[in-house]
Coordinates of C-alpha atoms (C1' of nucleotides) in Angstrom, one line a residue:
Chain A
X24 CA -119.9 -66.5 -42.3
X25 CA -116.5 -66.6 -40.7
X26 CA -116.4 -64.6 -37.7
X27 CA -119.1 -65.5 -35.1
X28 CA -118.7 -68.9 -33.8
X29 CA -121.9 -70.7 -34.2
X30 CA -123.0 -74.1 -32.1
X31 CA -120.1 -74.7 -30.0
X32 CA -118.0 -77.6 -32.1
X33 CA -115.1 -77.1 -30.2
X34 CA -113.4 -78.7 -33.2
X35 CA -109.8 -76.9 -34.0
X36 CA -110.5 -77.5 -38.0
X37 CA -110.6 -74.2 -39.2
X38 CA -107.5 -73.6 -40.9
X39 CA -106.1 -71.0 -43.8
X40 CA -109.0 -69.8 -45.4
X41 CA -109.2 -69.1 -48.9
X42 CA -109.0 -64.9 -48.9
X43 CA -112.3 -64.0 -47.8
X44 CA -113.0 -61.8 -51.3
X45 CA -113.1 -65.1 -53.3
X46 CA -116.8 -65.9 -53.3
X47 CA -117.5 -69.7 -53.7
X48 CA -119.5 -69.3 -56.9
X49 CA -118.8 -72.5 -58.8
X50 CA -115.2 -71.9 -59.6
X51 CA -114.5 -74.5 -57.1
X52 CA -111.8 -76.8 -59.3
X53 CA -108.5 -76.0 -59.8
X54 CA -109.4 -76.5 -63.2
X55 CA -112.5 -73.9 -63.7
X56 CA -110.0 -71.3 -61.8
X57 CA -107.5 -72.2 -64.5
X58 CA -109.7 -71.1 -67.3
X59 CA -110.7 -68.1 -66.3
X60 CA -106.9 -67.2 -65.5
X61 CA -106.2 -67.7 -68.8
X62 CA -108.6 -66.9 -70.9
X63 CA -108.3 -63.5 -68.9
X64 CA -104.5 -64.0 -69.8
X65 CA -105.4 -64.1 -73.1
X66 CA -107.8 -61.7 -73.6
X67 CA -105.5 -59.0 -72.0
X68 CA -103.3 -60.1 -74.2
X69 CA -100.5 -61.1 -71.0
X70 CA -99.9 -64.3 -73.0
X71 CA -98.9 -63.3 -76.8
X72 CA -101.1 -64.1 -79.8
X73 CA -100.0 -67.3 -81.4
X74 CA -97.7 -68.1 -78.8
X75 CA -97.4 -72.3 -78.0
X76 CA -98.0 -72.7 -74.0
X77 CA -95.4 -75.0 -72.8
X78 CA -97.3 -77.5 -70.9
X79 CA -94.4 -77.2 -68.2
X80 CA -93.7 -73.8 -67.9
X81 CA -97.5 -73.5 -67.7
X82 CA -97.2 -75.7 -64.8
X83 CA -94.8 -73.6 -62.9
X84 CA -96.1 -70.4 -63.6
X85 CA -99.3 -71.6 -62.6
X86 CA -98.3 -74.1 -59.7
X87 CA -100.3 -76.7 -60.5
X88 CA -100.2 -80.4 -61.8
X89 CA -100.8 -81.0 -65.2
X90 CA -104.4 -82.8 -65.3
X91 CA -105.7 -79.6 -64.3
X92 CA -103.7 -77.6 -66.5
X93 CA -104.9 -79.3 -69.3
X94 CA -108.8 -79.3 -68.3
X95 CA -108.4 -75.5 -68.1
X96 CA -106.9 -75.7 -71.6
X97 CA -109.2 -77.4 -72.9
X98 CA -112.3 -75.1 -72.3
X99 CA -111.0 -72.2 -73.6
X100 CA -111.0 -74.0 -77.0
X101 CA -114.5 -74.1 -76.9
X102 CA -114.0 -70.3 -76.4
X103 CA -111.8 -70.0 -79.4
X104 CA -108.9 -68.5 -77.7
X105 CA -107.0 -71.7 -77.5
X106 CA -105.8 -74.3 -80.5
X107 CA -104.6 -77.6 -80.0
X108 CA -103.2 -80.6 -82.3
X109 CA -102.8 -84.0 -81.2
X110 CA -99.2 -84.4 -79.6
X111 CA -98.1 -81.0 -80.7
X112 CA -99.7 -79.5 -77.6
X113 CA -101.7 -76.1 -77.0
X114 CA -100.6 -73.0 -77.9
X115 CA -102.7 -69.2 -77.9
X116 CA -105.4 -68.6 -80.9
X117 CA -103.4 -66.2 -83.3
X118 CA -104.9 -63.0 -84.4
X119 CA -105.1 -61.8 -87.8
X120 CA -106.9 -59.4 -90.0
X121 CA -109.1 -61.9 -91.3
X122 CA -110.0 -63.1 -88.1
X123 CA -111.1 -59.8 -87.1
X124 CA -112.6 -59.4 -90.4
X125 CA -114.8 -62.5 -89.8
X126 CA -115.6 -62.1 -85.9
X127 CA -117.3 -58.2 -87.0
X128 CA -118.9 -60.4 -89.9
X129 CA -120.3 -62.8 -87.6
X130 CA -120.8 -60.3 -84.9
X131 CA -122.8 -58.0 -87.6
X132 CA -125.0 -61.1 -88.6
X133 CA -125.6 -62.8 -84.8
X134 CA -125.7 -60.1 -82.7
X135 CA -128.3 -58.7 -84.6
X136 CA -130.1 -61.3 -85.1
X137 CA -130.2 -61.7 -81.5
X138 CA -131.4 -58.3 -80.7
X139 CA -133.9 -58.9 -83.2
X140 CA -135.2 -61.7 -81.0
X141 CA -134.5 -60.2 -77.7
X142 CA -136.9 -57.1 -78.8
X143 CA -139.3 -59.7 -79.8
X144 CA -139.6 -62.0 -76.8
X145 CA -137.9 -59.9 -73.9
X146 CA -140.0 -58.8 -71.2
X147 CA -140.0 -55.7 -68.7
X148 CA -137.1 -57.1 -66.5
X149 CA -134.9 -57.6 -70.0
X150 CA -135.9 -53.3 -70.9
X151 CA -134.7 -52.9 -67.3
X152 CA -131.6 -54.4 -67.0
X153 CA -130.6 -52.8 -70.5
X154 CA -131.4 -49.0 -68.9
X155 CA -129.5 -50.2 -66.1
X156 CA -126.4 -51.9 -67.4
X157 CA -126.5 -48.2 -70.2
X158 CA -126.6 -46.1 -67.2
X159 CA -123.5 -48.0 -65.6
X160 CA -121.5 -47.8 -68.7
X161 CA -122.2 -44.1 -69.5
X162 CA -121.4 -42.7 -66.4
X163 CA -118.4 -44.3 -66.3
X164 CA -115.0 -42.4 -67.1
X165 CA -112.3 -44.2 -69.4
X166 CA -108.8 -42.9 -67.8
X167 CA -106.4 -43.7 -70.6
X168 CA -103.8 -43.0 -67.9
X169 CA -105.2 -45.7 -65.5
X170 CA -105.4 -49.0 -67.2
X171 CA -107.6 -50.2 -64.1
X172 CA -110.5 -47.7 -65.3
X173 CA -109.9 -49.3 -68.8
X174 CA -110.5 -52.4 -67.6
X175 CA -113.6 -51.2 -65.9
X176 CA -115.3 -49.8 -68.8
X177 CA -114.0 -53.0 -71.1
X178 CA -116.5 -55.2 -68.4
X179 CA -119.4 -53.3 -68.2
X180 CA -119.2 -52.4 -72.3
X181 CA -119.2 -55.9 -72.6
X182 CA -122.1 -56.3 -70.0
X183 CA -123.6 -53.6 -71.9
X184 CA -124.1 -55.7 -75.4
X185 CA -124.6 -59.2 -73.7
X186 CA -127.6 -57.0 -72.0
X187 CA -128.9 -56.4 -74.9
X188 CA -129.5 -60.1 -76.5
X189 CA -130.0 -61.3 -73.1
X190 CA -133.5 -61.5 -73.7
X191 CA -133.9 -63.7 -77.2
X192 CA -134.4 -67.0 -75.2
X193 CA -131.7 -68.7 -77.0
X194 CA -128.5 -70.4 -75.8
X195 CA -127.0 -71.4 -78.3
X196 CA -127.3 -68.1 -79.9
X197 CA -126.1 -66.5 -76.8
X198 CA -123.2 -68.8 -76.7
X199 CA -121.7 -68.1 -80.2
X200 CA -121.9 -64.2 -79.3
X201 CA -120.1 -64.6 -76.0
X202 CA -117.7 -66.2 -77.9
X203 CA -117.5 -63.8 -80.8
X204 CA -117.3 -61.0 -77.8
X205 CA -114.5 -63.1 -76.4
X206 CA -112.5 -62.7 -79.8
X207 CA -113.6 -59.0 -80.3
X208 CA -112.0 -58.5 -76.5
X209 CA -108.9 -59.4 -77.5
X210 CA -108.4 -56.6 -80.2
X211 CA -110.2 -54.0 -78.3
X212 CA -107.4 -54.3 -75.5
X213 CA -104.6 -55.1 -77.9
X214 CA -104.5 -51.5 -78.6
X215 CA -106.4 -49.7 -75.3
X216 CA -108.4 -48.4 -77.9
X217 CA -109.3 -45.1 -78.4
X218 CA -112.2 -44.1 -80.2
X219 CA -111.8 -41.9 -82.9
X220 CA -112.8 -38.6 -83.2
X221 CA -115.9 -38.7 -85.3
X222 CA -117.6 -41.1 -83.0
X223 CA -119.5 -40.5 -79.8
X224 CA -119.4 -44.1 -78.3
X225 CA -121.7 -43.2 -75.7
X226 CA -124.5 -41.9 -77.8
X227 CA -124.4 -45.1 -79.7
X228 CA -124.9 -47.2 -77.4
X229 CA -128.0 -44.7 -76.4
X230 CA -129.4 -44.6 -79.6
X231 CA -129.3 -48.8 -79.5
X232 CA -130.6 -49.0 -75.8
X233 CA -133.6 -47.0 -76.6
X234 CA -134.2 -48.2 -80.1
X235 CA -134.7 -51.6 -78.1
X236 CA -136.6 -50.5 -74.9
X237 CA -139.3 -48.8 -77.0
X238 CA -139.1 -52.1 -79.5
X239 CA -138.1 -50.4 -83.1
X240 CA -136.7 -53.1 -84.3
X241 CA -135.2 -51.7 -87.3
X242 CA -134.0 -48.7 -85.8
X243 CA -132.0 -50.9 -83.0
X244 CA -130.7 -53.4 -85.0
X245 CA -129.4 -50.8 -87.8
X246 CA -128.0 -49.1 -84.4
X247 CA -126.4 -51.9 -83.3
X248 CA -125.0 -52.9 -87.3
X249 CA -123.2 -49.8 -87.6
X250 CA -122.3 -49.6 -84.2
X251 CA -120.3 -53.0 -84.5
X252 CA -119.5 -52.1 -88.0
X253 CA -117.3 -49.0 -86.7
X254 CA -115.6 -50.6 -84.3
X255 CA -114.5 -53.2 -86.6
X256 CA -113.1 -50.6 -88.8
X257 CA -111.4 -49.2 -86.5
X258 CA -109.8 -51.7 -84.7
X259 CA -108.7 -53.1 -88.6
X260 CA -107.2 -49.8 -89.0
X261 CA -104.7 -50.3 -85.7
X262 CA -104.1 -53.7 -86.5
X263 CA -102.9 -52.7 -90.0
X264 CA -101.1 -49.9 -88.4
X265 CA -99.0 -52.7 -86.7
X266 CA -98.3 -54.4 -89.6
X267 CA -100.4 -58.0 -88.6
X268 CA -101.5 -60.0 -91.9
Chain B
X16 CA -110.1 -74.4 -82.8
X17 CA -111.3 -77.1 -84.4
X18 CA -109.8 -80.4 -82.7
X19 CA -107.9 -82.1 -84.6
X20 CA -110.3 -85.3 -85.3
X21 CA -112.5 -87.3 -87.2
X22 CA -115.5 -86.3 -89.1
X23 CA -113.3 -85.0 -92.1
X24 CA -115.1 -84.0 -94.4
X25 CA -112.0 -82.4 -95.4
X26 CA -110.2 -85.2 -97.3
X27 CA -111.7 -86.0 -100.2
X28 CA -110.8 -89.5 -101.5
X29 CA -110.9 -90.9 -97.8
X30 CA -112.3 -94.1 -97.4
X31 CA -113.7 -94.4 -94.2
X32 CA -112.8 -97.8 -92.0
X33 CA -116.0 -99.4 -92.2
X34 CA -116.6 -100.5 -88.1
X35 CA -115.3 -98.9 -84.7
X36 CA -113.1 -101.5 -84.1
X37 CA -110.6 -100.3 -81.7
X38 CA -107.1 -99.2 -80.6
X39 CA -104.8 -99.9 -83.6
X40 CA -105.4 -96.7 -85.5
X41 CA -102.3 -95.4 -83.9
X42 CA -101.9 -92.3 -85.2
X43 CA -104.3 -90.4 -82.9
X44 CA -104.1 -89.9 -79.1
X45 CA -106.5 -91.9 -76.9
X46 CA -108.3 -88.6 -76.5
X47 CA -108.8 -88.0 -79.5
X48 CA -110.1 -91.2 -80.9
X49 CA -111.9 -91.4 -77.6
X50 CA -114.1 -88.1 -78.5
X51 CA -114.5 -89.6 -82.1
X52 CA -116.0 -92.6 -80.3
X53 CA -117.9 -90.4 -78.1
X54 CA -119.2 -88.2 -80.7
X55 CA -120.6 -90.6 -82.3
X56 CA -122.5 -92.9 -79.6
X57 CA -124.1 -89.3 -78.4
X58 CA -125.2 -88.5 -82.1
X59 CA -126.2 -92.3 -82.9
X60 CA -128.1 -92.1 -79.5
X61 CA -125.9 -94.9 -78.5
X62 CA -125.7 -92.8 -75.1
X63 CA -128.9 -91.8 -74.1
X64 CA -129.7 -87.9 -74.5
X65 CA -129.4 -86.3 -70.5
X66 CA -128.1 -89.0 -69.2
X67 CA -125.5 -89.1 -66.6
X68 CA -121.9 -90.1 -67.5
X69 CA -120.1 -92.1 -64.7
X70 CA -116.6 -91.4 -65.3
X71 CA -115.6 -94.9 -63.4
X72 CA -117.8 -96.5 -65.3
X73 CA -117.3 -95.4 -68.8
X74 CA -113.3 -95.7 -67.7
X75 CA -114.0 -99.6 -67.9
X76 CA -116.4 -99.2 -70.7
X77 CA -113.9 -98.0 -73.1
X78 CA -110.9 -99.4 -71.6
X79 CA -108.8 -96.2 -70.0
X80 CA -107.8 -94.2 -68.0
X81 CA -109.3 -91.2 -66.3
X82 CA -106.8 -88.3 -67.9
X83 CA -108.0 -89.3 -71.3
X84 CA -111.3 -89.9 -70.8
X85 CA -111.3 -86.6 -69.2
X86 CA -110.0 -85.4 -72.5
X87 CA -112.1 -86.3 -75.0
X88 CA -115.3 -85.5 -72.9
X89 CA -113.8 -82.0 -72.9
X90 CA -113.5 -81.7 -76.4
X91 CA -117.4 -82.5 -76.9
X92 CA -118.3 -79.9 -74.8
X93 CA -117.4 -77.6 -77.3
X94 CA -119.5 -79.8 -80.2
X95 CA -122.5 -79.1 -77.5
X96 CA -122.7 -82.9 -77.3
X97 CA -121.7 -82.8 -73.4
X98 CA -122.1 -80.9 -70.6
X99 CA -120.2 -80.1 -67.6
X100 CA -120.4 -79.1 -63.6
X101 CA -117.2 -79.0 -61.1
X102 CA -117.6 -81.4 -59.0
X103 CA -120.6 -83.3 -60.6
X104 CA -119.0 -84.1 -63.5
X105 CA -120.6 -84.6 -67.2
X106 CA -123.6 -85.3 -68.5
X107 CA -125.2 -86.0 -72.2
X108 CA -126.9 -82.8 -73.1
X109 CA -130.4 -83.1 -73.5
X110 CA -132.8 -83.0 -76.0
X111 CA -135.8 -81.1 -76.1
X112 CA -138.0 -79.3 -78.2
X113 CA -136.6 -76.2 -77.6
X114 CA -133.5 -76.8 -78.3
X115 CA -134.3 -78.2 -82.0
X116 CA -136.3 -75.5 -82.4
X117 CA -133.2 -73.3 -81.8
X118 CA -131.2 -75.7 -84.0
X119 CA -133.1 -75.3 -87.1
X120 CA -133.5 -71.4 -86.6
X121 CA -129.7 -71.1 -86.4
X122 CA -129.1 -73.0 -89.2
X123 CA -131.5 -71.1 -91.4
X124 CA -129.6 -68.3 -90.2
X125 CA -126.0 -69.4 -90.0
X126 CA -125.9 -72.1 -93.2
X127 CA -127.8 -70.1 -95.4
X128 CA -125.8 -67.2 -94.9
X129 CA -122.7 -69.4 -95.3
X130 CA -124.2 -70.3 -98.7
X131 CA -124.8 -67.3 -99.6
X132 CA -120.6 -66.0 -98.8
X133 CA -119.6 -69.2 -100.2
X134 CA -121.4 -68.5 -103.9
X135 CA -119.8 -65.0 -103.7
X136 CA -116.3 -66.6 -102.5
X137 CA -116.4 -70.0 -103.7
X138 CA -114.1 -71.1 -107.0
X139 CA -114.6 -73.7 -109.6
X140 CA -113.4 -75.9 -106.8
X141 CA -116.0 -75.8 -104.5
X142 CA -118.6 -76.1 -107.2
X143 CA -116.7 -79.3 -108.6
X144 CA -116.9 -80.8 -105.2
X145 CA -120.6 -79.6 -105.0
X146 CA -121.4 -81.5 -108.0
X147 CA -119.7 -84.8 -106.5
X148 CA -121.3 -84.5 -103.2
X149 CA -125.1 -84.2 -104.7
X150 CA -123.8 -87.0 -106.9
X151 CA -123.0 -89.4 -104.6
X152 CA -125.8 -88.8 -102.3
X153 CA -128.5 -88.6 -104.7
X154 CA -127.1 -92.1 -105.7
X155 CA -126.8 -94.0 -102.3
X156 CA -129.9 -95.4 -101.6
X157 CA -131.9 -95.5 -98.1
X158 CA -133.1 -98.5 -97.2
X159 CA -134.9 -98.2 -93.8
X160 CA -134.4 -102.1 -93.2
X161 CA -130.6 -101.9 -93.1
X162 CA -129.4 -99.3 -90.9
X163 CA -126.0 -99.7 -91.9
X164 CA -127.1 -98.0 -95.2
X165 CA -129.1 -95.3 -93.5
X166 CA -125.4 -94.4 -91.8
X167 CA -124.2 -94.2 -94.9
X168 CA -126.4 -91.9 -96.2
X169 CA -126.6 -90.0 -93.1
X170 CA -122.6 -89.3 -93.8
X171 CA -123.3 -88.4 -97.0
X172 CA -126.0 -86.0 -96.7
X173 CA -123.5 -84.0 -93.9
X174 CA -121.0 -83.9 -96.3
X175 CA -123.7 -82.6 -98.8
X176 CA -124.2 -79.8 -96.3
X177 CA -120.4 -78.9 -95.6
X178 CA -119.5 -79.0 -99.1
X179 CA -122.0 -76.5 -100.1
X180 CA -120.8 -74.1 -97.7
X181 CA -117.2 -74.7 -97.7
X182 CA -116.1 -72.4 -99.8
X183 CA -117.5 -69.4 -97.3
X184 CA -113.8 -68.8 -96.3
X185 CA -114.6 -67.8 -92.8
X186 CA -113.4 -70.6 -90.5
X187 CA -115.5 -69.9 -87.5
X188 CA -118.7 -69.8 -89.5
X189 CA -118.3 -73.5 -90.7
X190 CA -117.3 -74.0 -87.0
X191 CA -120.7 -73.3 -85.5
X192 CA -122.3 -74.9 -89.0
X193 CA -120.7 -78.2 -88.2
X194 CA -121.8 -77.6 -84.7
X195 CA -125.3 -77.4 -85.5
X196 CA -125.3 -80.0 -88.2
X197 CA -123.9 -82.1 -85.3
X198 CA -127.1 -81.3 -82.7
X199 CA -129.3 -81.8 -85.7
X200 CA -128.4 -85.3 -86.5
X201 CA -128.7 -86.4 -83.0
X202 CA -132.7 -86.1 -83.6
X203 CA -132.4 -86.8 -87.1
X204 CA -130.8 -90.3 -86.4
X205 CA -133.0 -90.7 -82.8
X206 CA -136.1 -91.0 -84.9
X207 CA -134.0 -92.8 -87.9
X208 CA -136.2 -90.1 -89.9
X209 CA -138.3 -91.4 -93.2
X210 CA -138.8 -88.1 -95.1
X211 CA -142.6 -87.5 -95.0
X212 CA -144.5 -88.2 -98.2
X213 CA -144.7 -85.0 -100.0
X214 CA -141.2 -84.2 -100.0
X215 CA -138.9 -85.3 -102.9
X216 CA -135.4 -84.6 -100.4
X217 CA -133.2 -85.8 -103.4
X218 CA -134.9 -82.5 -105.3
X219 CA -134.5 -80.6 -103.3
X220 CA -130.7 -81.2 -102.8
X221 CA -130.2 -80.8 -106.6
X222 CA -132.3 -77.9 -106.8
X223 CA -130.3 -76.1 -104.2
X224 CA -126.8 -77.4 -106.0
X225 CA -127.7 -76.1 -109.0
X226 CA -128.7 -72.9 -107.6
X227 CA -125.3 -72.7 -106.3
X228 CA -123.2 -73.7 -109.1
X229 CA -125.3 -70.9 -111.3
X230 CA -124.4 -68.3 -109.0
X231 CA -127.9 -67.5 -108.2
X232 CA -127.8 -66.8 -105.1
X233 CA -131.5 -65.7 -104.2
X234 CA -132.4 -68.8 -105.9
X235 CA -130.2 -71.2 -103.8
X236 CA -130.1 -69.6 -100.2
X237 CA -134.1 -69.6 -100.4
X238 CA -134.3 -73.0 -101.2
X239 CA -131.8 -74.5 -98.7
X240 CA -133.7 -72.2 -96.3
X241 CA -137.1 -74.6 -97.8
X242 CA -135.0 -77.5 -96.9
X243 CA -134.0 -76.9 -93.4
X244 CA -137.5 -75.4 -92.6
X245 CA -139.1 -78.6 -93.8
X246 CA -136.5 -81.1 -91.6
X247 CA -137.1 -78.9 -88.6
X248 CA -140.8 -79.6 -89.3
X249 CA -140.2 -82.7 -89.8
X250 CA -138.4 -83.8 -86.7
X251 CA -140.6 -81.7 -84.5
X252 CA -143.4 -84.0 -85.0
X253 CA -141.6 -87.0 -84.6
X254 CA -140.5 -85.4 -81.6
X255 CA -144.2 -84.0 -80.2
X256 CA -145.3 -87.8 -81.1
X257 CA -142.7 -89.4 -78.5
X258 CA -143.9 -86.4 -75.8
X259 CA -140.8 -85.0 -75.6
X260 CA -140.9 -81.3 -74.1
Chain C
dA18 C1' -143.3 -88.9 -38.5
dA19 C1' -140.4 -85.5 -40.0
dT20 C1' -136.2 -83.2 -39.7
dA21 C1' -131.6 -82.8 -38.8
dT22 C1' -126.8 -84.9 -38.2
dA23 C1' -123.1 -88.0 -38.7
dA24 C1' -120.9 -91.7 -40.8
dA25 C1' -120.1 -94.3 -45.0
dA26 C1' -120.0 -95.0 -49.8
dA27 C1' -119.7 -93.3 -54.4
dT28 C1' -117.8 -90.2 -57.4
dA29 C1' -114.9 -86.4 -59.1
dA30 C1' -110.4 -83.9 -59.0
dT31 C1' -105.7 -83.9 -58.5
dC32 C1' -101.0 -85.4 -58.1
dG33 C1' -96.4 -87.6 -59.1
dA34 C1' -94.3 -90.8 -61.9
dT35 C1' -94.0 -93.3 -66.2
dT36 C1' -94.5 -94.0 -71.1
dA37 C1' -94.9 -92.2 -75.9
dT38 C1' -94.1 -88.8 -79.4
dT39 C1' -91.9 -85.1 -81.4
dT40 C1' -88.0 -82.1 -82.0
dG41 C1' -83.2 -81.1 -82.2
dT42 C1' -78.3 -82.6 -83.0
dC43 C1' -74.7 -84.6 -85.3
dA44 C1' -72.1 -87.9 -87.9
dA45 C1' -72.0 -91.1 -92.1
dG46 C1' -72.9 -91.8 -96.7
dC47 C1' -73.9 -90.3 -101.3
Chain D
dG21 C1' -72.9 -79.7 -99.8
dC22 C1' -76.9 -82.1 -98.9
dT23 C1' -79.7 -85.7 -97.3
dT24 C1' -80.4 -89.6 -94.2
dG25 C1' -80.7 -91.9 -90.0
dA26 C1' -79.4 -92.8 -85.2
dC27 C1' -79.4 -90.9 -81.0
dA28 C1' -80.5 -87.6 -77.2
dA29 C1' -83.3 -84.0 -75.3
dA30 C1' -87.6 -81.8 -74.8
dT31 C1' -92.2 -82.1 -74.6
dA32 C1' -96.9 -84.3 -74.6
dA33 C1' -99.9 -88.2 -73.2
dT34 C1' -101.1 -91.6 -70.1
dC35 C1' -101.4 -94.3 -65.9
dG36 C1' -102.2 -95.7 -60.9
dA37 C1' -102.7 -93.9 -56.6
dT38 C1' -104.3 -90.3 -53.5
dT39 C1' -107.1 -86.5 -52.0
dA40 C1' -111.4 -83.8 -52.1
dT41 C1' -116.3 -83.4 -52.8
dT42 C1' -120.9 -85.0 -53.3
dT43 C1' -124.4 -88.3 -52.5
dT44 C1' -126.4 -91.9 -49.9
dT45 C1' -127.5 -94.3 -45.8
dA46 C1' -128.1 -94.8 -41.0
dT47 C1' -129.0 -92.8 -36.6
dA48 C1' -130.6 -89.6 -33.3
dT49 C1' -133.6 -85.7 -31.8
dT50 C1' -137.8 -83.0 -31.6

DNA sequence: AATATAAAAATAATCGATTATTTGTCAAGC
DNA sequence: GCTTGACAAATAATCGATTATTTTTATATT
């Protein structure tokens, strides 16, 4: 849309554009680009678990006023990554065992239950984009030497599963497991994890996509259960390995 | 992740200041008691479901200024009371059939699983506090021709609900409980619901009580299931009868 | 008349400065 | 020595004004 200048407006008002690779989708306010910033901060874990965010620093590091700043902040407690108390500020959701405990709990229970659904109302187009969004995620490499490629895989995993319940026709449902996703994120990439040996990630997630494209119900959500179930246990057993309560 | 507000059902011997008036409470940031505010003119249907909310206006209306307003209209958005788009600000959520629909599937999903951890988790405690809740609801009267009482009750009966599965021990679960309790009593209260003749509501509530203080858990998860089915029910034809899609 | 365009009004987003609250420090009193 | 309270510094919350965006209205063009 840039280069080819269109009815002759003479007009000198183009000025600095915004770099080109930035679509326009509906991040437009300073404050939506916030959120994401940060609750990609957080997930990645660049700002620490538990830490308090200094309104002011925030503001520096970030360059921009405080209204803003705070608007950002506030969505991401609807996401769960941020907690707030009145005059005491904001600071970065801690982790815990427990937590984990409870978002592979919750994850066990919703998730499921939304694959259940999905298998029940989705249509073609849902059993499509799950072969699809399979297909992208297996032939893709994890490089434990190039975080990049870790980062990769981590987006199109997480495609992967939201795939899956895309389908049950429920937003609510579908917000509470983006969320628990969100919270899952962060302990996946806490510790780059590595599957261990006696799993084969890939053919999980396989095993789930077809259970749900040829509608066995029980054999997908089982699938899925154990699948979620694993990954739980193993990311409790890093997160005990580091000593977190 | 919880803000830090009202709706406690958390303190047990609070008294609760009997009308909104204003300012004075001190203790809270004007966001905060602004969202309280808001809460509850979206729930009571004060603020009509969908509607727009004219940030200039509703400055005037409650007497501040924009960075608080901004505030506590963020906060709701995580209660699913509100909803937001950059640069066209926020708007009611609506109602709709769907949507209760949803509502009532999640909560016979989420609460009665809640019930059920809570009567596996839940000490001597909880069930104390279970016994006081039913108590004190079974006692209040309704009387449809003072809505002041019906308010009551309505508080009441939520507390019924959050007592029972507060002794889950998983904080995000009784997160997206409250949640939905929250959506539900914005049609519950829009219709200022009469509980249809062959149900005995105060019955049921002990019924499911007991079933939780005996440990049977079979017993108690089915029947608040019962209970949550019938009030979907319920509500959906109050809701077909005003046209509502 | 219908469509497109430009100016104006309405509304939302942001900023910089000010006010309120909490936290930290240190001396006085017990 | 320990608590208490006054003060100061740090931090959060709020305000009023300014800037950016969207929506509406008016005008021109086909």
């Amino acid at each position: 849309m840039d280069s080819s200048d269109d009815s002759g407006h003479g007009a000198p008002t183009e000025e600095d554009a915004p770099p080109a690779t930035f679509a326009d989708d509906g991040k437009n306010t300073i404050g939506s680009q916030l959120a994401s910033r940060l609750r990609e901060a957080i997930i990645s874990g660049e700002l620490e678990a538990g830490s308090k965010i200094n309104l002011d620093k925030a503001r520096k590091t970030f360059n921009v006023s405080l209204s803003p700043l705070r608007e950002g902040l506030a969505r991401l407690i609807s996401d769960g990554l941020v907690e707030f108390q009145d005059n005491r500020g904001y600071r970065v959701a801690p982790i815990s065992l427990a937590n984990l405990e409870e978002v592979t709990t919750l994850r066990e229970e919703l998730e499921v239950f939304a694959l259940r659904e999905s298998i029940r109302m989705g249509d073609i187009e849902w059993e499509g984009n799950i072969m699809r969004a399979l297909h992208r995620l297996n032939r893709t490499e994890r490089d434990a030497a190039r975080p990049e490629t870790l980062e990769h895989w981590e987006a199109l995993h997480r495609e992967f599963h939201l795939t899956l319940i895309s389908g049950c026709g429920k937003p609510l449902l579908l917000h509470f497991c983006n969320l628990l996703l969100n919270l899952n994120d962060r302990y996946r990439r806490a510790f780059l994890i590595r599957t261990s040996g006696d799993r084969n990630v890939g053919q999980e997630h396989s095993e789930i996509a077809q259970g749900a494209v040829v509608r066995d119900v029980d054999y997908a959500c089982e699938k899925l259960r154990q699948h979620i179930h694993r990954t739980g246990t193993n990311l409790r057993n890093h997160l005990a390995t580091k000593g977190v309560v």
